[in-house]
Short mmCIF file of C-alpha atoms in Angstrom, two decimals:
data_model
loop_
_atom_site.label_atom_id
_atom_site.label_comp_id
_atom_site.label_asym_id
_atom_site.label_seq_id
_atom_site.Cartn_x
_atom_site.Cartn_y
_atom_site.Cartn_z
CA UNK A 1 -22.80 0.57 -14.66
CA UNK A 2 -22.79 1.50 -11.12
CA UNK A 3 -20.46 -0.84 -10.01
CA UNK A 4 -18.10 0.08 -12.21
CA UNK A 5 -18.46 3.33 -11.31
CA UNK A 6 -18.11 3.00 -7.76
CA UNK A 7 -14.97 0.41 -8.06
CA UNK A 8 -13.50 2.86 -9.97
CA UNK A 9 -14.37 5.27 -7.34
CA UNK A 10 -13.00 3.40 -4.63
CA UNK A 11 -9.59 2.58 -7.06
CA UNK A 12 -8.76 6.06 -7.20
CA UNK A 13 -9.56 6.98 -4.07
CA UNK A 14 -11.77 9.77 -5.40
CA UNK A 15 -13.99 10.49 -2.57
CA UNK A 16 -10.97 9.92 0.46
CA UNK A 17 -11.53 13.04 2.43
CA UNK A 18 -13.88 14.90 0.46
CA UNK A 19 -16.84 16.13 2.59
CA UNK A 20 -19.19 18.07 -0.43
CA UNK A 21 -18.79 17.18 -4.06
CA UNK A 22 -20.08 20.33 -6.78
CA UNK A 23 -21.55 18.40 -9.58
CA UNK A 24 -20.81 20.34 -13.03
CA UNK A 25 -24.10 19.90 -14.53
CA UNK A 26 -24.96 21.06 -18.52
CA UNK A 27 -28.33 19.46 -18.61
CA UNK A 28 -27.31 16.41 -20.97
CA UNK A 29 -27.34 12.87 -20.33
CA UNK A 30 -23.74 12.82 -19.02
CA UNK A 31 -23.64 14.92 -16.14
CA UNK A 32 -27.48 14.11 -14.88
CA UNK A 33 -26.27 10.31 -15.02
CA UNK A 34 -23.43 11.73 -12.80
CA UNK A 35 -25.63 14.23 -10.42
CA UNK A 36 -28.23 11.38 -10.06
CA UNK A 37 -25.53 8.66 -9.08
CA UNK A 38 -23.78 10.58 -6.53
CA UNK A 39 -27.30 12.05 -4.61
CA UNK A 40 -29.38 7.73 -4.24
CA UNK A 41 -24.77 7.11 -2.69
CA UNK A 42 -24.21 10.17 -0.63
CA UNK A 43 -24.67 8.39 2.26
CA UNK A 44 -22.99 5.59 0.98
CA UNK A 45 -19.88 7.90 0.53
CA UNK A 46 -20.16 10.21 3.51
CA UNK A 47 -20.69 13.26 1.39
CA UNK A 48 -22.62 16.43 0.62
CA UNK A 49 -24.05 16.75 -3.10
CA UNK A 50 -24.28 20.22 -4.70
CA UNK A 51 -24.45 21.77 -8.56
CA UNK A 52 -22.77 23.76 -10.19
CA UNK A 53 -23.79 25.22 -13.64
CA UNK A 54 -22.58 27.09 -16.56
CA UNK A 55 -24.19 28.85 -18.86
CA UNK A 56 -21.73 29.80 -21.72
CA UNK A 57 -24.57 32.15 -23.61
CA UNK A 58 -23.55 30.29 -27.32
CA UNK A 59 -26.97 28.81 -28.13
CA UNK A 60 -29.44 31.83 -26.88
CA UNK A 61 -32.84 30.21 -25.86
CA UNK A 62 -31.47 26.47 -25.85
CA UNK A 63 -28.94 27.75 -23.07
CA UNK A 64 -31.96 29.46 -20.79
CA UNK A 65 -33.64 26.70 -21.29
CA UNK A 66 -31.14 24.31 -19.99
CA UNK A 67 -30.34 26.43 -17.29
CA UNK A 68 -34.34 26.16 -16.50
CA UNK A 69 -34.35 22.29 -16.57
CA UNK A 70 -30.91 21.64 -14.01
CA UNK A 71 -32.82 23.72 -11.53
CA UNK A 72 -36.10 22.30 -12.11
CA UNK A 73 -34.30 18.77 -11.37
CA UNK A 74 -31.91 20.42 -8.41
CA UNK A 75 -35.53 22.25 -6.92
CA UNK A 76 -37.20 18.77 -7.10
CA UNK A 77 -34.10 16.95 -5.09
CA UNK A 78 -33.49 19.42 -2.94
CA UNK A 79 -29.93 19.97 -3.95
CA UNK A 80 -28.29 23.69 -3.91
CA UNK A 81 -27.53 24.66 -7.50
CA UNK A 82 -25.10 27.72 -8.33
CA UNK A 83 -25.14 28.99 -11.41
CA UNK A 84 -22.42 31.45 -13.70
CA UNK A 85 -22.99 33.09 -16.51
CA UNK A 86 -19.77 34.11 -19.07
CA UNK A 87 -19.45 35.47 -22.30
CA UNK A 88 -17.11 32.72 -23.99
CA UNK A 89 -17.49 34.60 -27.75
CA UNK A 90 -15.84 37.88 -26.29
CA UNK A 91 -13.05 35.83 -24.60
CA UNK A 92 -12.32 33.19 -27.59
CA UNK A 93 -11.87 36.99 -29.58
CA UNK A 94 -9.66 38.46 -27.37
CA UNK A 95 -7.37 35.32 -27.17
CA UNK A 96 -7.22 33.92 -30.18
CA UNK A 97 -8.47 31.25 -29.98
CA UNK A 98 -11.67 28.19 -30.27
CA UNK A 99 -15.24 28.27 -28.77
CA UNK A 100 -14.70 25.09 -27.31
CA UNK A 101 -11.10 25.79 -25.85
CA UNK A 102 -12.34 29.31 -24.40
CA UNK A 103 -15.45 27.94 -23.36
CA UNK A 104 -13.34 25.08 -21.40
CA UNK A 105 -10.52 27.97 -19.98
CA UNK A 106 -13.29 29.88 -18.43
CA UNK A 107 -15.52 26.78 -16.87
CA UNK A 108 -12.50 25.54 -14.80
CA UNK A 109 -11.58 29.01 -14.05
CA UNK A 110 -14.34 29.22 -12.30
CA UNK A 111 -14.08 25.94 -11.00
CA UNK A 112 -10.77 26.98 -9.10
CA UNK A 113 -12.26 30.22 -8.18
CA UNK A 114 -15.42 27.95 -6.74
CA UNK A 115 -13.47 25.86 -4.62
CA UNK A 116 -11.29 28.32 -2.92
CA UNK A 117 -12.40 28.52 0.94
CA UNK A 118 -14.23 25.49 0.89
CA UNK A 119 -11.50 22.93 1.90
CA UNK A 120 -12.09 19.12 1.78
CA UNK A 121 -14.61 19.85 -1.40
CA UNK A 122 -14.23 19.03 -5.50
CA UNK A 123 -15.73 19.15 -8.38
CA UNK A 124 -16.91 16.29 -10.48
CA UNK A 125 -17.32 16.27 -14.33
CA UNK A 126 -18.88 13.45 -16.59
CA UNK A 127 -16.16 12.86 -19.13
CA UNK A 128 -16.49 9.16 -19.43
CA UNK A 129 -14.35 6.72 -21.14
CA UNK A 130 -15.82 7.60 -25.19
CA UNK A 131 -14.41 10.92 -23.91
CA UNK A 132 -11.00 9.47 -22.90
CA UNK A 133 -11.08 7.61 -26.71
CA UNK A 134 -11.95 10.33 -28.59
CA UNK A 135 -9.05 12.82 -26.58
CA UNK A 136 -6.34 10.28 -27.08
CA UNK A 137 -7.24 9.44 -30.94
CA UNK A 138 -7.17 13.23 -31.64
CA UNK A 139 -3.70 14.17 -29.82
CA UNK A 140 -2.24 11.84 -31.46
CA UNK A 141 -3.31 12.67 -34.58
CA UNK A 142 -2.52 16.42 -34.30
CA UNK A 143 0.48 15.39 -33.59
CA UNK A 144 1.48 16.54 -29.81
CA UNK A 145 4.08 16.58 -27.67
CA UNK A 146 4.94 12.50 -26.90
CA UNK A 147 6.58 13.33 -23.86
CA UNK A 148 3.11 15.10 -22.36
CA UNK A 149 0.64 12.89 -21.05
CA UNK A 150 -2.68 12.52 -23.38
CA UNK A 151 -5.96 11.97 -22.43
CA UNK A 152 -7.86 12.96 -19.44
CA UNK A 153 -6.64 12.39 -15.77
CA UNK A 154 -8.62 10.75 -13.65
CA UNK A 155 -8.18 14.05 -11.65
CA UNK A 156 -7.20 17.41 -12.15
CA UNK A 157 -5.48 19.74 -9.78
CA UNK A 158 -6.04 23.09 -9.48
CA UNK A 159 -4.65 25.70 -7.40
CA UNK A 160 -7.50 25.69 -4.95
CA UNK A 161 -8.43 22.26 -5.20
CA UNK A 162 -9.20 19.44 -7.80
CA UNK A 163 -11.55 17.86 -10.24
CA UNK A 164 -12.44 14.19 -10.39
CA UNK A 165 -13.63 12.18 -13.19
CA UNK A 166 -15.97 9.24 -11.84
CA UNK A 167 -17.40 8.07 -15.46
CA UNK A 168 -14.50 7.72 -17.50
CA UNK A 169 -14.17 3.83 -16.59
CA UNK A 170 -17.84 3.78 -18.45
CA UNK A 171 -19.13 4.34 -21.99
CA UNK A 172 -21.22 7.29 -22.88
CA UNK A 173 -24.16 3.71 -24.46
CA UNK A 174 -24.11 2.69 -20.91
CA UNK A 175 -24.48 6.20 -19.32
CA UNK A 176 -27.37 6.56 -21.51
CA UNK A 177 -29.13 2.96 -20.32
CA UNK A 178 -28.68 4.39 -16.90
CA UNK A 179 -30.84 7.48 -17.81
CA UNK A 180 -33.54 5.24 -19.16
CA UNK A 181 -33.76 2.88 -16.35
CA UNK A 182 -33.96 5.81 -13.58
CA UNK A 183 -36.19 8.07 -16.00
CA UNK A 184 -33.89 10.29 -16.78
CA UNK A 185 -34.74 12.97 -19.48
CA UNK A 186 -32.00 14.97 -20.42
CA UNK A 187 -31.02 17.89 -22.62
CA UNK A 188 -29.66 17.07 -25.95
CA UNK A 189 -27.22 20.18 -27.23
CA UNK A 190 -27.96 20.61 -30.82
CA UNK A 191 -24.30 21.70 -30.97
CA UNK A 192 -23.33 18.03 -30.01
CA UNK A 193 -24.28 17.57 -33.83
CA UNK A 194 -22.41 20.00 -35.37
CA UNK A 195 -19.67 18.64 -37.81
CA UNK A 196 -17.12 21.91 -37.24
CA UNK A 197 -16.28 20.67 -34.03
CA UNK A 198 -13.25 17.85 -33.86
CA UNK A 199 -14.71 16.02 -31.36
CA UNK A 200 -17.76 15.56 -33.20
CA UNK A 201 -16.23 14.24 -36.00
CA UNK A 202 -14.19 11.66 -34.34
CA UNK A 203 -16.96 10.83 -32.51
CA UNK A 204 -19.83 10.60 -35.56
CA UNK A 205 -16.80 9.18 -38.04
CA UNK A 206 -13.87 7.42 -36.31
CA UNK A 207 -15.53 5.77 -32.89
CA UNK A 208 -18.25 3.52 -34.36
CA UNK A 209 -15.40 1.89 -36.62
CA UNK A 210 -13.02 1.34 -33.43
CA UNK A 211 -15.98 0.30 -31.03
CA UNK A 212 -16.98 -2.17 -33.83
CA UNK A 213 -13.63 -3.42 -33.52
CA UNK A 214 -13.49 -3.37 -29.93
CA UNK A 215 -16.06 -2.88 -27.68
CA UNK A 216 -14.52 -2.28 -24.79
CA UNK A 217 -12.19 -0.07 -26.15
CA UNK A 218 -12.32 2.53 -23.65
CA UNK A 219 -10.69 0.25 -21.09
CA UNK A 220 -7.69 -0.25 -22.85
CA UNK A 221 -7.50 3.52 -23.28
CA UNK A 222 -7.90 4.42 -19.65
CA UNK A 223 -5.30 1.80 -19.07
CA UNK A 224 -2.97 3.42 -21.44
CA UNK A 225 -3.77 6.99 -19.92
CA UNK A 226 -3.10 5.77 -16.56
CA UNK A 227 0.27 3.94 -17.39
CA UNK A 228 1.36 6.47 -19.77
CA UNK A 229 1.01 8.93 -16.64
CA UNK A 230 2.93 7.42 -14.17
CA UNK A 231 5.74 6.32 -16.69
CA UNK A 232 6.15 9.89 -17.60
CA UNK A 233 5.77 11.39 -14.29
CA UNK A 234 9.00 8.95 -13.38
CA UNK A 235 11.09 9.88 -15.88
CA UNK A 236 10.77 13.48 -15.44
CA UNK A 237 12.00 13.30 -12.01
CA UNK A 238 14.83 11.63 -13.17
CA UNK A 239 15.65 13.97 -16.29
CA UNK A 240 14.98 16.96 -13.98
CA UNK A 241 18.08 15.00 -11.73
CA UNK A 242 19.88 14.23 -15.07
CA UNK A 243 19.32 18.61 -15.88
CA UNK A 244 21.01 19.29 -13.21
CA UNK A 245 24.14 16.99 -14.18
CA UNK A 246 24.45 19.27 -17.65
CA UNK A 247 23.51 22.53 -16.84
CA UNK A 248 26.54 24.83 -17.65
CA UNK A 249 24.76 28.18 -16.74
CA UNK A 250 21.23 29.26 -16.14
CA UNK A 251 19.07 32.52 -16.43
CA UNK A 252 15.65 33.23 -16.61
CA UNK A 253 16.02 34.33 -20.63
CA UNK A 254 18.94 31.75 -21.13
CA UNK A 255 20.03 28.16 -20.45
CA UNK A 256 23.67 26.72 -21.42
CA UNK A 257 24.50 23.17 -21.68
CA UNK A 258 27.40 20.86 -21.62
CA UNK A 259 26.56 18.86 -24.64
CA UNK A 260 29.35 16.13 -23.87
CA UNK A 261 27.20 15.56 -20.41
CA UNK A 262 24.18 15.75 -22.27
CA UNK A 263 25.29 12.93 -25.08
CA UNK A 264 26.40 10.70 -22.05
CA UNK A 265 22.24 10.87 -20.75
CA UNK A 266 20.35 7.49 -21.99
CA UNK A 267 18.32 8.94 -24.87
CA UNK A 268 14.80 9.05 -23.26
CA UNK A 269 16.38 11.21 -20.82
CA UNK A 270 18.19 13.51 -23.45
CA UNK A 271 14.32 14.15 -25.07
CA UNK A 272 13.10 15.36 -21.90
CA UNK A 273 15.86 17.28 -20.57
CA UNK A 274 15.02 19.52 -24.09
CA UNK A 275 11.17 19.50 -22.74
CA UNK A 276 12.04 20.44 -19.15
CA UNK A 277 14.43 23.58 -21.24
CA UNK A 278 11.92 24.61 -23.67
CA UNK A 279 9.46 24.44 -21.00
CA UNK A 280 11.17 26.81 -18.39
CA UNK A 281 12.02 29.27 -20.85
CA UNK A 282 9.10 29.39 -22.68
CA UNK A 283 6.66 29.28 -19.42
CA UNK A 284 3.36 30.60 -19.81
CA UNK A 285 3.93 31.83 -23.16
CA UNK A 286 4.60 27.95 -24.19
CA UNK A 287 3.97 27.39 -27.93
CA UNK A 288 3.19 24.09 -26.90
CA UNK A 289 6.55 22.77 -28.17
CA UNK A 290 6.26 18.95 -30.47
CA UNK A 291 8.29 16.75 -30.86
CA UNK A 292 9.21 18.09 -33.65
CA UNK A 293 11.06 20.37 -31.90
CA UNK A 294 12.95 18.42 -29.78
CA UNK A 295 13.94 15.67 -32.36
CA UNK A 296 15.20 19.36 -34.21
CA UNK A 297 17.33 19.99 -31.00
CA UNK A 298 18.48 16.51 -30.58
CA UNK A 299 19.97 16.24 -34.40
CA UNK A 300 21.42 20.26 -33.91
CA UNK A 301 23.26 18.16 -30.36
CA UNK A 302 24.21 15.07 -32.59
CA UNK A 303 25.67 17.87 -35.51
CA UNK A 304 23.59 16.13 -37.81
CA UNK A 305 21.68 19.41 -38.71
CA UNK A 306 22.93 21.39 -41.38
CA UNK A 307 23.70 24.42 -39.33
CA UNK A 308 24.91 25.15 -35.75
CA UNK A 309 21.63 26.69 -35.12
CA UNK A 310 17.45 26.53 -35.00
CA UNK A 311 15.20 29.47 -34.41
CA UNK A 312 12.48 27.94 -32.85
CA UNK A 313 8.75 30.09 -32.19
CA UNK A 314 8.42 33.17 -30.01
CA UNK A 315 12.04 34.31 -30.95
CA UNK A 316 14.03 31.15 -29.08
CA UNK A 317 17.11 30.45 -30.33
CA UNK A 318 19.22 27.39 -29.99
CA UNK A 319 22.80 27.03 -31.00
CA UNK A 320 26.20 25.49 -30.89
CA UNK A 321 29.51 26.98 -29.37
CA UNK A 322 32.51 24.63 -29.19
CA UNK A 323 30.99 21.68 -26.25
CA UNK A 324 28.13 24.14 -25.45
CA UNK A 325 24.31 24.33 -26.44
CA UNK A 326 22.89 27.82 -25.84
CA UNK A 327 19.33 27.97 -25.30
CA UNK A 328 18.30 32.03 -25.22
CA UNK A 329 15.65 34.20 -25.90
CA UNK A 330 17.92 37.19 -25.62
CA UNK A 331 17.79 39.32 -29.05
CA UNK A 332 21.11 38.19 -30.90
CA UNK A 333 23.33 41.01 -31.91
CA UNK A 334 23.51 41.08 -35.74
CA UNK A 335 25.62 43.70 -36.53
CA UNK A 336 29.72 43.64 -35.97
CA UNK A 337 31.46 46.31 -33.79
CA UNK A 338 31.95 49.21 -36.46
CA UNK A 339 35.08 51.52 -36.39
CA UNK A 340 34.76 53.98 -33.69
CA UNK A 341 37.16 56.76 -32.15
CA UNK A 342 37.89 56.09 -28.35
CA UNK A 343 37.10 59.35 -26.05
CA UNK A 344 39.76 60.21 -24.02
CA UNK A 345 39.31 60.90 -21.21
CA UNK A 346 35.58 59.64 -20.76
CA UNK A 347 33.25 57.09 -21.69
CA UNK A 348 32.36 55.00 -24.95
CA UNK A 349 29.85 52.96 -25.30
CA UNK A 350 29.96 49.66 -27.48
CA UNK A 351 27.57 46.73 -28.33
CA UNK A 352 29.76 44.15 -25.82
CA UNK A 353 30.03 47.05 -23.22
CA UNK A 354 31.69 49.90 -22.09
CA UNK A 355 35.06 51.96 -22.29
CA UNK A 356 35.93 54.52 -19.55
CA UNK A 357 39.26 56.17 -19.64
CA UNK A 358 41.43 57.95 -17.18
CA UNK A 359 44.84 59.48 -16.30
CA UNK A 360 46.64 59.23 -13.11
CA UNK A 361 50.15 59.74 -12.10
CA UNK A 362 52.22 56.40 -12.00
CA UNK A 363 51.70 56.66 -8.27
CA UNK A 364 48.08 56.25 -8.29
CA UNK A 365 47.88 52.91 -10.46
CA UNK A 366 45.58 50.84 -9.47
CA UNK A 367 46.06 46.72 -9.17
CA UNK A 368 46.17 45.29 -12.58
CA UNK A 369 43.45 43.29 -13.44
CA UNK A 370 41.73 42.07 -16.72
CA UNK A 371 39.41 44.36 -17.63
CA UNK A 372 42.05 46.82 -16.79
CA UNK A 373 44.58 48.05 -19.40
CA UNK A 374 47.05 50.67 -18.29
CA UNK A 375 49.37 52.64 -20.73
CA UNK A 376 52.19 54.92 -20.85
CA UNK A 377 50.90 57.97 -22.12
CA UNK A 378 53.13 59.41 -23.57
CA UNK A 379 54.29 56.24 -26.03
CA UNK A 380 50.62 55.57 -26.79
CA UNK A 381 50.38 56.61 -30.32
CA UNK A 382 46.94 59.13 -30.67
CA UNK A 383 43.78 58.99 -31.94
CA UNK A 384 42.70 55.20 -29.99
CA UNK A 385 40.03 53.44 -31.46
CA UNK A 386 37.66 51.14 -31.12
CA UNK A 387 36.44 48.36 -34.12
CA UNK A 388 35.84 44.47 -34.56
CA UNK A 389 38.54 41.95 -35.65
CA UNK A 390 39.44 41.68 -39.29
CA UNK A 391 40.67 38.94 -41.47
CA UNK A 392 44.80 38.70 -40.54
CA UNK A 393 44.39 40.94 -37.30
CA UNK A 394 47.44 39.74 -35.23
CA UNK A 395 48.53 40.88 -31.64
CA UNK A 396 52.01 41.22 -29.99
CA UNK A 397 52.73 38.58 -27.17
CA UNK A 398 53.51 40.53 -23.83
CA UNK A 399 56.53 38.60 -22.98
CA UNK A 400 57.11 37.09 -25.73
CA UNK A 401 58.42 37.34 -29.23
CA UNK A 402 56.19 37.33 -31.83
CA UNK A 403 52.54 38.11 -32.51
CA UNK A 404 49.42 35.77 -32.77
CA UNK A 405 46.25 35.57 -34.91
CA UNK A 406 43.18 36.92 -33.05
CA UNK A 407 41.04 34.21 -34.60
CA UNK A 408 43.42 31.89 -33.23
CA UNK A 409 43.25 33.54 -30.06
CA UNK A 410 39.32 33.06 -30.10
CA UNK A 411 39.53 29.68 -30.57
CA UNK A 412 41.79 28.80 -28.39
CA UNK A 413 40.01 31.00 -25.51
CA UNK A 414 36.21 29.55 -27.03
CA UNK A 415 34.38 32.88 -27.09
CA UNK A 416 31.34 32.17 -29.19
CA UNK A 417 31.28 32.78 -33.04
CA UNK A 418 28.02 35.21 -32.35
CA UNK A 419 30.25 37.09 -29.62
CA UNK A 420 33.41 36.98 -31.70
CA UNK A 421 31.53 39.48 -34.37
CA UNK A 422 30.58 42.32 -31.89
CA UNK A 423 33.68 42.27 -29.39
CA UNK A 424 35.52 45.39 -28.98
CA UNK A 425 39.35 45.52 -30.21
CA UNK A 426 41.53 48.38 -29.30
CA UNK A 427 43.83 49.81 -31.86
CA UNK A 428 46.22 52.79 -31.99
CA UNK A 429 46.85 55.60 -34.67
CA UNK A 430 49.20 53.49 -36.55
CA UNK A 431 46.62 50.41 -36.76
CA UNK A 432 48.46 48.72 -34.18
CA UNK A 433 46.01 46.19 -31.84
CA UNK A 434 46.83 47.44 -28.31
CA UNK A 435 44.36 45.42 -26.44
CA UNK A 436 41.61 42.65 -26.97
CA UNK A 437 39.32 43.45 -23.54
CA UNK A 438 39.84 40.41 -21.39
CA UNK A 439 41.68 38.35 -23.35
CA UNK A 440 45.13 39.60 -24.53
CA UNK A 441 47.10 42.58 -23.91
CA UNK A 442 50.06 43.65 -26.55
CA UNK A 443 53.33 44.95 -25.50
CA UNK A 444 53.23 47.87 -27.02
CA UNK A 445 53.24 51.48 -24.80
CA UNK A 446 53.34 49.17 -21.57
CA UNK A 447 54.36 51.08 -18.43
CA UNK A 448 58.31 50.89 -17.03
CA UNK A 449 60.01 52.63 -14.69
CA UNK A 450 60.40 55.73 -16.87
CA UNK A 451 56.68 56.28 -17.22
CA UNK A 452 55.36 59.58 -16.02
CA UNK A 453 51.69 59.52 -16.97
CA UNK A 454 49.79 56.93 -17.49
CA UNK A 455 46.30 55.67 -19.56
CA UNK A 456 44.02 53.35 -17.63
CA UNK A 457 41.06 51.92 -19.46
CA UNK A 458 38.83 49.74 -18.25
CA UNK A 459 35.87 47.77 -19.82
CA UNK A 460 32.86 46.43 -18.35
CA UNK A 461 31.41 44.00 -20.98
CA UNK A 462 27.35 44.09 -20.93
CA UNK A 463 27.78 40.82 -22.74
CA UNK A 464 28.98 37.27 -21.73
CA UNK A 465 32.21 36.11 -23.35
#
């Protein structure tokens, strides 16, 4: 065992420029195998050997006990032992979530917090390669994300420094020969047993079947972890390239994409351009997206989906517009623009923005521009209003004959189907369409050389179109 150990060491360069390793020491046979290897070869490896212990308060006397027996062993080798107590039950509560997992969140909390201001130090853990087995087995079987690396890295950064994993080129039978040849007696936690835990299924159920298969299992696994690493590490710096390539328009609530540069991406690529997206936007709050999800996405991109949209968890939403995808986790706007009278002069407020209107002699007009409209005044034909488009709605051409369809006039500008419900259209007394706000302008009441007073309005959308 402990030359596998310390080739593995010396493969992964675990030790290179580490000065004082903190052993994270529970008491059982894993991480005294690991404490005891690294204090007979801290010479060997030019380093300082401390311990570092939790006590997660979840078995009440077995837990003080355990705590008792580290620095019994740590008192009789003269190593330096720090210890931290946390109430895992209280946190698991508050978030929602498993012993284990909270228990886990907290240790290497700690672990971070542990190692900041103490450069060219890490911590060391004893997952060993049963461990590796056992993580692999069960992400796949949940059923994870494919395109995030499983298993356990051979280390762990943190923000203040990193973990490495020494054991996890050995099995936990071989860790346990070590203990009996260097009279090792360790702690055994009862909860190691217990057949509610996941882990301890696959490891009381699944593992003696696969190791009966194949003994040395675990090095194919750590083989498959490593690999499986750097292959996805690669191609996410080349979809994060290929993002950039598709990227129509980016917030920090919303991401638009060209889906014509999208289909052109090889497909391994297209799969983790949606990661990178869902990932970004969902941050922190990530509900740890599958691949479910993006194989969702990719058949919404292909049209194969039944409808031009997906509401994904945490109120995402994903949909089509013309050669765009539109990523958001903006509310969407439900409800069309209603009919409402235009104040004038003064402000009115819509769902797509705002109307202020003005008069001013025909001497004060200001440069025409498209969020502009100015009227004659006096051949405007009272009250204005304000209301969405309606089947047949049709607008004059301003120099031209004829009128033109305002779907028509959607589609041929591509303003989204969602947008298309809620934009503001300007009509007159007589139901006539004046103006459709930065789009179209009708010919009716337009200004000439005859005009004395005239109507400017101008609208500042609040919403993209």
């Amino acid at each position: 065992m402990s030359q596998d150990v310390h080739d593995f060491i010396i493969k992964h360069k675990l030790l290179n420029e580490v000065q004082t390793v903190f052993v994270a020491v529970s008491g059982g046979p894993d991480s005294m195998a690991l404490l005891h290897y690294l204090i007979k070869r801290r010479e060997m490896y030019g380093i300082e050997v401390e311990a570092v212990h939790v006590n997660h308060q979840l078995r009440g006397a077995e837990s003080v006990d355990d705590e008792q027996y580290v620095r019994k062993f740590c008192t009789e080798h003269n190593i330096p032992l720090h210890t931290k107590k946390m109430d895992v039950q209280t946190f698991a509560s508050q978030n929602k979530m498993g012993t284990q997992k909270a228990a886990s969140e907290l240790r290497y909390q700690w672990f971070d917090e542990w190692l900041e201001n103490r450069p060219h130090s890490c911590i060391a853990t004893a997952h060993h390669g049963d461990d590796q087995t056992e993580t692999i087995l069960m992400t796949m079987v949940r059923g994870g994300n494919l395109l995030v690396p499983s298993g356990i890295n051979v280390k762990r950064i943190l923000q203040n420094g990193f973990v490495i994993r020494p054991f996890l080129g050995i099995t936990k039978e071989e860790i346990e020969h070590y203990c009996k040849r260097e009279g090792i007696t360790p702690r055994i936690d009862s909860s190691n047993h217990s057949m509610k835990y996941t882990r301890n299924r696959y490891r009381q159920q699944i593992m003696p079947f696969i190791k009966s298969e194949n003994p040395s299992v675990h090095i194919h696994m750590q083989r498959f972890q490593e690999w499986q690493r750097d292959d996805q590490s690669y191609l996410m710096e080349l979809a994060e390239e290929a993002f950039k390539s598709i990227v129509v328009k980016k917030s920090e609530q919303s991401i638009t994409i060209s889906i014509e540069a999208t289909e052109r991406l090889r497909f391994p690529l297209q799969r983790r351009v949606i990661h990178l997206i869902l990932r970004y936007l969902y941050g922190k709050n990530s509900p740890s997206s599958t691949s479910i999800h993006i194989e969702q996405i990719i058949r919404l991109l292909n049209r194969q989906e039944p409808s031009k949209e997906l509401h994904l968890a945490n109120g995402l939403f994903v949909y089509l517009s013309y050669d765009c995808c539109h990523f958001t986790l903006k509310p969407q706007i439900k409800e069309e623009q209603p009919l409402v009278p235009l104040t004038v002069p003064g402000k009115t407020d819509t769902a797509a923005g705002t109307f202020t209107s003005y008069y001013l002699e025909t001497s004060d007009i200001p440069v025409d521009q498209k969020h502009m409209l100015h009227l004659d005044a006096d051949k405007v034909v009272f009250p204005l209003s304000i209301r969405g488009v309606l089947p047949g709605d049709r607008i004059s051409l301003r120099g031209m004959s004829g009128t033109k369809k305002v779907n028509r006039l959607y589609i041929d500008r591509k303003v989204d189907s969602a947008v298309r419900k809620v934009w503001p259209l300007l009509v007159d007394g007589s139901g006539e369409l004046l103006w459709v706000p930065l789009l179209h302008r009708s010919k009716s009441a337009v200004i000439t050389e005859q005009t004395k007073r005239v109507l400017v309005l101008v609208f500042v959308p609040c919403i993209s179109i």
